[in-house]
Amino acid sequence: MAGSFVKKLKHGLLMTHTEFIEKVGESFRRTGPVESSHIDRLEEALIAADTGVELSIRLADELREEIRKGSLTTAEELRPAIRGRLLDLLNTALSANPVTQTGAGPKVTLLVGVNGTGKTTTVAKIAKRRKENGATVVLAAADTFRAAAVEQLQIWAERVGVPVISQHEGADPAAVVYDAIASAKARPADEVIIDTAGRLHTHANLMKELEKVRKVAAREVDGAPHEVLLVLDATTGSNGIEQALRFGATVGVNGVVLTKLDGTAKGGVILAIADTLRLPVRWVGVGEGADDLLPFDPEDFVDALLES
Ligand code: GDP
């Protein structure tokens, strides 16, 4: 399981990894004194992977400073030095956003994000994972803005074998969430996973709607929603940061799902998300199939990125 997981992650990160290692692999394989050109190349590789200019420069400057101080002297030390820094960054974002569920009732997870990022698909993928781990799950089709969204979730729910609570197009999403939580309590089920709209007539309307969904969840289950996951499409790279800022404040995002990592060399955006938003990536999407979702592990990610 662990082996196939790492293989899938590597495959998902293939484009990012290949481009990254093309630029820095040679520096990593060198022996002898570390040279400033190695750091320059590393800086370029980070920027090209969409790590963000500011963060890339900062990381490179820290390494330059280590060279100046004499604590980084050989080329062999370069990879462990950058590895440690990237891990720190990812682990800090993770520990800043603990997911706690203390009271009774189902765990409630809310997925938010703009249309097309992969929200509905991800709801189904997470449900499948949970089910495989022995949890019982109820889905809530709270994107009532588009009939197609409800139908799509119903198709997915059937495919992965979990119940979905839905209403007619245009219904109040908060009412759907209320029903789904009631259904989960009655069964009883361990988790409710909520799909939400990515677009309404205005952004303000969307935020108001998500806020209402949040309130209903909080009223029905202590501490809910326990997880609010922002779904971002990796192929849009740093655009995702903008989206996160638009959603973050209103809906209390405490984690990110980065989808479509299989189709881009911009995997460095995971680092930018951790640095700029202080948010951890919890899952990565690496394909369109039900099994193409991996729980994000900082160490596996950094190793898959830096392996030459
Ligand atoms: P939503 O509008 O946010 O609910 O997005 P959907 O779940 O409908 O997904 C939009 C498209 O992205 C669909 O064609 C999905 O198959 C595709 N998609 C979702 N996740 C991934 C992924 O991790 N990799 C790839 N390659 N495609 C994905």
CSV table of C-alpha atoms and ligand atoms in Angstrom, one decimal:
chain,number,residue,atom,x,y,z
A,1,MET,CA,0.0,0.0,0.0
A,2,ALA,CA,2.7,2.5,1.1
A,3,GLY,CA,4.8,1.5,-2.0
A,4,SER,CA,1.9,2.0,-4.5
A,5,PHE,CA,1.0,5.3,-2.7
A,6,VAL,CA,4.5,6.7,-3.2
A,7,LYS,CA,4.5,5.5,-6.8
A,8,LYS,CA,1.2,7.2,-7.5
A,9,LEU,CA,2.4,10.4,-5.9
A,10,LYS,CA,5.6,10.3,-8.0
A,11,HIS,CA,3.5,9.7,-11.1
A,12,GLY,CA,1.3,12.7,-10.1
A,13,LEU,CA,4.3,14.8,-9.5
A,14,LEU,CA,6.1,13.6,-12.6
A,15,MET,CA,6.0,16.8,-14.6
A,16,THR,CA,7.0,18.9,-11.6
A,17,HIS,CA,9.7,16.5,-10.6
A,18,THR,CA,11.1,16.2,-14.1
A,19,GLU,CA,11.4,19.9,-14.7
A,20,PHE,CA,12.7,20.5,-11.2
A,21,ILE,CA,15.4,17.8,-11.4
A,22,GLU,CA,16.4,18.8,-14.9
A,23,LYS,CA,17.5,22.1,-13.4
A,24,VAL,CA,19.0,21.0,-10.1
A,25,GLY,CA,19.7,17.3,-10.4
A,26,GLU,CA,23.2,18.0,-11.6
A,27,SER,CA,23.9,20.1,-8.5
A,28,PHE,CA,22.5,17.4,-6.3
A,29,ARG,CA,24.7,14.7,-7.8
A,30,ARG,CA,27.9,16.8,-7.6
A,31,THR,CA,30.6,16.3,-5.0
A,32,GLY,CA,33.0,18.9,-3.8
A,33,PRO,CA,32.4,22.5,-2.7
A,34,VAL,CA,29.0,24.0,-3.1
A,35,GLU,CA,28.9,26.8,-5.6
A,36,SER,CA,26.7,29.8,-5.8
A,37,SER,CA,25.6,28.7,-9.3
A,38,HIS,CA,24.0,25.6,-7.6
A,39,ILE,CA,21.9,27.9,-5.5
A,40,ASP,CA,21.0,30.1,-8.5
A,41,ARG,CA,19.7,27.0,-10.3
A,42,LEU,CA,17.7,25.8,-7.3
A,43,GLU,CA,16.1,29.3,-7.0
A,44,GLU,CA,15.2,29.2,-10.7
A,45,ALA,CA,13.8,25.6,-10.4
A,46,LEU,CA,11.6,26.7,-7.4
A,47,ILE,CA,10.3,29.7,-9.3
A,48,ALA,CA,9.5,27.6,-12.4
A,49,ALA,CA,7.6,25.1,-10.3
A,50,ASP,CA,5.3,28.0,-9.1
A,51,THR,CA,6.7,28.0,-5.6
A,52,GLY,CA,6.3,31.8,-5.7
A,53,VAL,CA,9.1,34.3,-6.4
A,54,GLU,CA,9.3,35.7,-2.9
A,55,LEU,CA,9.5,32.3,-1.2
A,56,SER,CA,12.0,31.0,-3.7
A,57,ILE,CA,14.3,33.9,-3.2
A,58,ARG,CA,14.0,33.7,0.5
A,59,LEU,CA,14.9,30.0,0.5
A,60,ALA,CA,17.8,30.6,-1.8
A,61,ASP,CA,19.0,33.5,0.3
A,62,GLU,CA,18.9,31.4,3.4
A,63,LEU,CA,21.1,28.8,1.7
A,64,ARG,CA,23.5,31.6,0.6
A,65,GLU,CA,23.7,32.8,4.1
A,66,GLU,CA,24.6,29.3,5.3
A,67,ILE,CA,27.4,29.1,2.7
A,68,ARG,CA,28.6,32.5,3.9
A,69,LYS,CA,28.6,31.3,7.6
A,70,GLY,CA,30.3,28.1,6.6
A,71,SER,CA,27.6,25.8,7.7
A,72,LEU,CA,26.9,24.7,4.1
A,73,THR,CA,30.1,23.8,2.4
A,74,THR,CA,29.7,20.8,0.1
A,75,ALA,CA,27.3,20.0,-2.8
A,76,GLU,CA,26.2,16.9,-1.0
A,77,GLU,CA,24.8,19.0,1.8
A,78,LEU,CA,22.6,20.9,-0.6
A,79,ARG,CA,19.7,18.5,-0.9
A,80,PRO,CA,19.3,17.8,2.8
A,81,ALA,CA,19.5,21.6,3.5
A,82,ILE,CA,16.6,22.4,1.1
A,83,ARG,CA,14.7,19.3,2.1
A,84,GLY,CA,14.7,20.4,5.8
A,85,ARG,CA,13.5,23.8,4.9
A,86,LEU,CA,10.7,22.6,2.7
A,87,LEU,CA,9.6,20.1,5.3
A,88,ASP,CA,9.6,22.8,8.0
A,89,LEU,CA,7.4,25.0,5.9
A,90,LEU,CA,4.9,22.2,5.2
A,91,ASN,CA,4.8,21.0,8.8
A,92,THR,CA,4.3,24.5,10.2
A,93,ALA,CA,1.2,24.9,8.0
A,94,LEU,CA,-0.1,21.5,9.1
A,95,SER,CA,0.3,22.1,12.8
A,96,ALA,CA,-1.3,25.6,12.6
A,97,ASN,CA,-4.5,24.0,11.4
A,98,PRO,CA,-5.4,21.1,13.6
A,99,VAL,CA,-8.7,19.3,12.8
A,100,THR,CA,-10.5,18.7,16.1
A,101,GLN,CA,-13.7,16.8,16.6
A,102,THR,CA,-14.7,16.5,20.2
A,103,GLY,CA,-18.4,16.4,20.6
A,104,ALA,CA,-20.9,13.7,19.5
A,105,GLY,CA,-22.3,13.5,16.0
A,106,PRO,CA,-20.8,13.1,12.6
A,107,LYS,CA,-17.7,14.7,11.4
A,108,VAL,CA,-18.7,17.4,8.9
A,109,THR,CA,-16.4,18.3,6.0
A,110,LEU,CA,-17.2,21.2,3.6
A,111,LEU,CA,-15.7,21.5,0.2
A,112,VAL,CA,-15.5,24.9,-1.4
A,113,GLY,CA,-13.9,26.3,-4.5
A,114,VAL,CA,-14.6,27.7,-7.9
A,115,ASN,CA,-16.4,25.6,-10.6
A,116,GLY,CA,-14.2,23.2,-12.5
A,117,THR,CA,-11.5,22.8,-9.9
A,118,GLY,CA,-12.7,19.2,-9.2
A,119,LYS,CA,-14.9,19.7,-6.1
A,120,THR,CA,-17.6,17.1,-7.0
A,121,THR,CA,-15.1,14.5,-8.1
A,122,THR,CA,-13.1,15.1,-4.9
A,123,VAL,CA,-16.1,14.7,-2.7
A,124,ALA,CA,-16.6,11.3,-4.2
A,125,LYS,CA,-13.0,10.4,-4.0
A,126,ILE,CA,-12.8,11.3,-0.3
A,127,ALA,CA,-16.0,9.4,0.4
A,128,LYS,CA,-14.5,6.3,-1.3
A,129,ARG,CA,-11.3,6.5,0.9
A,130,ARG,CA,-13.3,6.9,4.1
A,131,LYS,CA,-15.5,4.0,3.2
A,132,GLU,CA,-12.5,1.8,2.5
A,133,ASN,CA,-11.2,2.8,5.9
A,134,GLY,CA,-14.4,1.6,7.5
A,135,ALA,CA,-16.3,4.9,8.0
A,136,THR,CA,-19.9,5.4,7.0
A,137,VAL,CA,-20.5,8.5,4.9
A,138,VAL,CA,-23.4,10.6,3.8
A,139,LEU,CA,-22.9,13.1,1.0
A,140,ALA,CA,-24.8,16.4,0.7
A,141,ALA,CA,-25.5,17.9,-2.7
A,142,ALA,CA,-25.5,21.5,-1.7
A,143,ASP,CA,-24.6,22.9,-5.1
A,144,THR,CA,-28.2,23.5,-5.9
A,145,PHE,CA,-27.4,26.3,-8.3
A,146,ARG,CA,-26.8,23.8,-11.2
A,147,ALA,CA,-29.0,20.8,-11.7
A,148,ALA,CA,-26.1,19.1,-13.4
A,149,ALA,CA,-24.0,19.4,-10.3
A,150,VAL,CA,-26.5,17.4,-8.3
A,151,GLU,CA,-26.8,14.8,-11.0
A,152,GLN,CA,-23.1,14.5,-11.2
A,153,LEU,CA,-22.7,13.9,-7.5
A,154,GLN,CA,-25.5,11.3,-7.6
A,155,ILE,CA,-23.7,9.4,-10.3
A,156,TRP,CA,-20.5,9.5,-8.3
A,157,ALA,CA,-22.3,8.5,-5.1
A,158,GLU,CA,-23.7,5.5,-6.8
A,159,ARG,CA,-20.3,4.6,-8.3
A,160,VAL,CA,-18.6,4.6,-4.9
A,161,GLY,CA,-21.6,3.2,-3.0
A,162,VAL,CA,-22.5,6.0,-0.6
A,163,PRO,CA,-25.9,7.7,0.0
A,164,VAL,CA,-26.4,11.3,-1.2
A,165,ILE,CA,-28.9,13.7,0.2
A,166,SER,CA,-30.2,16.1,-2.4
A,167,GLN,CA,-33.2,18.4,-3.2
A,168,HIS,CA,-34.5,20.1,-6.4
A,169,GLU,CA,-32.5,22.7,-8.3
A,170,GLY,CA,-32.6,26.1,-6.6
A,171,ALA,CA,-33.3,24.6,-3.2
A,172,ASP,CA,-31.7,26.2,-0.2
A,173,PRO,CA,-28.3,24.6,0.2
A,174,ALA,CA,-28.4,25.0,4.0
A,175,ALA,CA,-31.6,22.9,4.0
A,176,VAL,CA,-29.8,20.2,2.1
A,177,VAL,CA,-27.1,20.3,4.7
A,178,TYR,CA,-29.6,20.2,7.5
A,179,ASP,CA,-31.2,17.1,5.9
A,180,ALA,CA,-27.9,15.4,5.3
A,181,ILE,CA,-26.8,15.9,8.9
A,182,ALA,CA,-30.2,14.6,10.2
A,183,SER,CA,-29.8,11.6,8.0
A,184,ALA,CA,-26.3,10.9,9.2
A,185,LYS,CA,-27.4,11.2,12.8
A,186,ALA,CA,-30.3,8.8,12.2
A,187,ARG,CA,-28.3,6.1,10.5
A,188,PRO,CA,-25.9,6.8,12.4
A,189,ALA,CA,-23.1,7.7,10.0
A,190,ASP,CA,-19.6,8.8,10.9
A,191,GLU,CA,-19.2,11.6,8.4
A,192,VAL,CA,-21.1,14.1,6.2
A,193,ILE,CA,-19.2,15.5,3.2
A,194,ILE,CA,-20.7,18.5,1.6
A,195,ASP,CA,-20.4,19.6,-2.1
A,196,THR,CA,-21.1,23.3,-2.5
A,197,ALA,CA,-21.6,25.8,-5.4
A,198,GLY,CA,-18.6,27.4,-7.0
A,199,ARG,CA,-20.4,30.2,-8.6
A,200,LEU,CA,-23.6,32.1,-8.0
A,201,HIS,CA,-24.8,35.3,-9.6
A,202,THR,CA,-22.3,37.3,-7.5
A,203,HIS,CA,-19.4,36.4,-5.3
A,204,ALA,CA,-21.2,38.1,-2.4
A,205,ASN,CA,-24.2,35.8,-2.8
A,206,LEU,CA,-21.9,32.8,-2.9
A,207,MET,CA,-20.2,33.9,0.3
A,208,LYS,CA,-23.5,34.5,2.0
A,209,GLU,CA,-24.7,31.1,1.0
A,210,LEU,CA,-21.6,29.4,2.3
A,211,GLU,CA,-21.8,31.3,5.5
A,212,LYS,CA,-25.4,30.0,6.0
A,213,VAL,CA,-24.3,26.5,5.3
A,214,ARG,CA,-21.6,26.9,7.9
A,215,LYS,CA,-24.1,28.2,10.5
A,216,VAL,CA,-26.5,25.4,10.0
A,217,ALA,CA,-23.7,22.8,10.3
A,218,ALA,CA,-22.5,24.5,13.5
A,219,ARG,CA,-25.9,24.5,15.0
A,220,GLU,CA,-26.5,20.9,14.3
A,221,VAL,CA,-23.1,19.4,15.3
A,222,ASP,CA,-20.7,20.7,17.8
A,223,GLY,CA,-17.6,22.3,16.2
A,224,ALA,CA,-18.9,21.7,12.7
A,225,PRO,CA,-17.8,22.1,10.0
A,226,HIS,CA,-14.7,20.4,11.3
A,227,GLU,CA,-12.9,20.6,8.0
A,228,VAL,CA,-13.3,23.3,5.3
A,229,LEU,CA,-11.3,22.2,2.3
A,230,LEU,CA,-10.6,24.6,-0.5
A,231,VAL,CA,-10.3,22.8,-3.8
A,232,LEU,CA,-7.7,24.3,-6.0
A,233,ASP,CA,-6.7,23.3,-9.5
A,234,ALA,CA,-2.9,22.9,-9.7
A,235,THR,CA,-2.8,23.7,-13.4
A,236,THR,CA,-3.9,27.3,-12.6
A,237,GLY,CA,-0.8,27.6,-10.4
A,238,SER,CA,-0.5,30.7,-8.3
A,239,ASN,CA,-4.0,31.8,-9.4
A,240,GLY,CA,-5.1,29.4,-6.7
A,241,ILE,CA,-3.7,31.7,-4.0
A,242,GLU,CA,-6.0,34.5,-5.2
A,243,GLN,CA,-9.0,32.2,-5.0
A,244,ALA,CA,-8.0,31.1,-1.5
A,245,LEU,CA,-7.8,34.7,-0.4
A,246,ARG,CA,-11.4,35.2,-1.7
A,247,PHE,CA,-12.8,32.2,0.1
A,248,GLY,CA,-10.6,32.0,3.1
A,249,ALA,CA,-11.8,34.7,5.3
A,250,THR,CA,-15.5,34.1,5.0
A,251,VAL,CA,-15.7,30.3,5.2
A,252,GLY,CA,-12.9,29.5,7.5
A,253,VAL,CA,-10.9,27.3,5.2
A,254,ASN,CA,-8.5,25.1,7.2
A,255,GLY,CA,-7.1,22.9,4.4
A,256,VAL,CA,-6.6,22.6,0.7
A,257,VAL,CA,-7.1,19.9,-1.8
A,258,LEU,CA,-4.8,20.4,-4.8
A,259,THR,CA,-6.3,18.6,-7.9
A,260,LYS,CA,-4.9,17.8,-11.3
A,261,LEU,CA,-1.3,17.5,-10.1
A,262,ASP,CA,-1.0,14.9,-12.8
A,263,GLY,CA,-1.3,17.5,-15.5
A,264,THR,CA,1.2,20.2,-14.5
A,265,ALA,CA,4.7,21.0,-13.6
A,266,LYS,CA,3.4,23.6,-11.0
A,267,GLY,CA,3.5,21.3,-7.9
A,268,GLY,CA,5.6,23.9,-6.1
A,269,VAL,CA,2.3,25.8,-5.5
A,270,ILE,CA,1.9,23.5,-2.5
A,271,LEU,CA,4.8,25.3,-0.9
A,272,ALA,CA,3.4,28.7,-1.9
A,273,ILE,CA,0.1,27.8,-0.2
A,274,ALA,CA,1.9,26.7,3.0
A,275,ASP,CA,4.0,29.9,3.0
A,276,THR,CA,1.5,32.6,1.9
A,277,LEU,CA,-1.7,31.2,3.3
A,278,ARG,CA,-0.3,29.1,6.2
A,279,LEU,CA,-2.7,26.4,4.9
A,280,PRO,CA,-1.8,22.7,4.6
A,281,VAL,CA,-2.6,20.7,1.6
A,282,ARG,CA,-4.5,17.6,2.9
A,283,TRP,CA,-5.1,15.7,-0.3
A,284,VAL,CA,-3.8,15.8,-3.9
A,285,GLY,CA,-5.7,14.7,-6.9
A,286,VAL,CA,-3.6,12.8,-9.5
A,287,GLY,CA,-6.2,11.8,-12.1
A,288,GLU,CA,-9.9,11.5,-12.9
A,289,GLY,CA,-10.5,8.1,-11.4
A,290,ALA,CA,-12.1,7.4,-8.1
A,291,ASP,CA,-8.8,6.2,-6.6
A,292,ASP,CA,-6.8,9.1,-7.9
A,293,LEU,CA,-6.7,11.0,-4.6
A,294,LEU,CA,-3.8,10.7,-2.2
A,295,PRO,CA,-3.6,12.0,1.4
A,296,PHE,CA,-0.9,14.5,1.4
A,297,ASP,CA,2.2,13.7,3.4
A,298,PRO,CA,4.9,16.4,3.6
A,299,GLU,CA,7.8,14.0,3.7
A,300,ASP,CA,6.6,11.9,0.8
A,301,PHE,CA,6.0,15.0,-1.2
A,302,VAL,CA,9.4,16.6,-0.6
A,303,ASP,CA,11.2,13.3,-1.3
A,304,ALA,CA,9.2,12.7,-4.5
A,305,LEU,CA,10.1,16.2,-5.6
A,306,LEU,CA,13.8,16.2,-4.8
A,307,GLU,CA,14.7,12.6,-5.7
A,308,SER,CA,17.2,12.7,-8.6
B,1,GDP,P1,-16.3,21.1,-9.8
B,1,GDP,O1,-17.0,22.0,-10.9
B,1,GDP,O2,-15.4,21.8,-9.0
B,1,GDP,O3,-17.2,20.2,-9.1
B,1,GDP,O4,-15.3,20.1,-10.7
B,1,GDP,P2,-15.6,18.6,-11.2
B,1,GDP,O5,-15.5,17.7,-10.0
B,1,GDP,O6,-16.8,18.5,-12.0
B,1,GDP,O7,-14.3,18.4,-12.1
B,1,GDP,C1,-14.0,19.1,-13.2
B,1,GDP,C2,-13.1,18.3,-14.1
B,1,GDP,O8,-11.8,18.0,-13.6
B,1,GDP,C3,-13.7,16.9,-14.4
B,1,GDP,O9,-13.5,16.6,-15.8
B,1,GDP,C4,-12.8,16.0,-13.6
B,1,GDP,O10,-12.7,14.7,-14.1
B,1,GDP,C5,-11.5,16.7,-13.6
B,1,GDP,N1,-10.6,16.4,-12.4
B,1,GDP,C6,-10.9,16.4,-11.1
B,1,GDP,N2,-9.9,16.1,-10.4
B,1,GDP,C7,-8.9,15.8,-11.2
B,1,GDP,C8,-7.5,15.3,-11.0
B,1,GDP,O11,-7.0,15.2,-9.9
B,1,GDP,N3,-6.8,15.1,-12.2
B,1,GDP,C9,-7.3,15.3,-13.4
B,1,GDP,N4,-6.5,15.1,-14.5
B,1,GDP,N5,-8.6,15.7,-13.6
B,1,GDP,C10,-9.4,15.9,-12.5
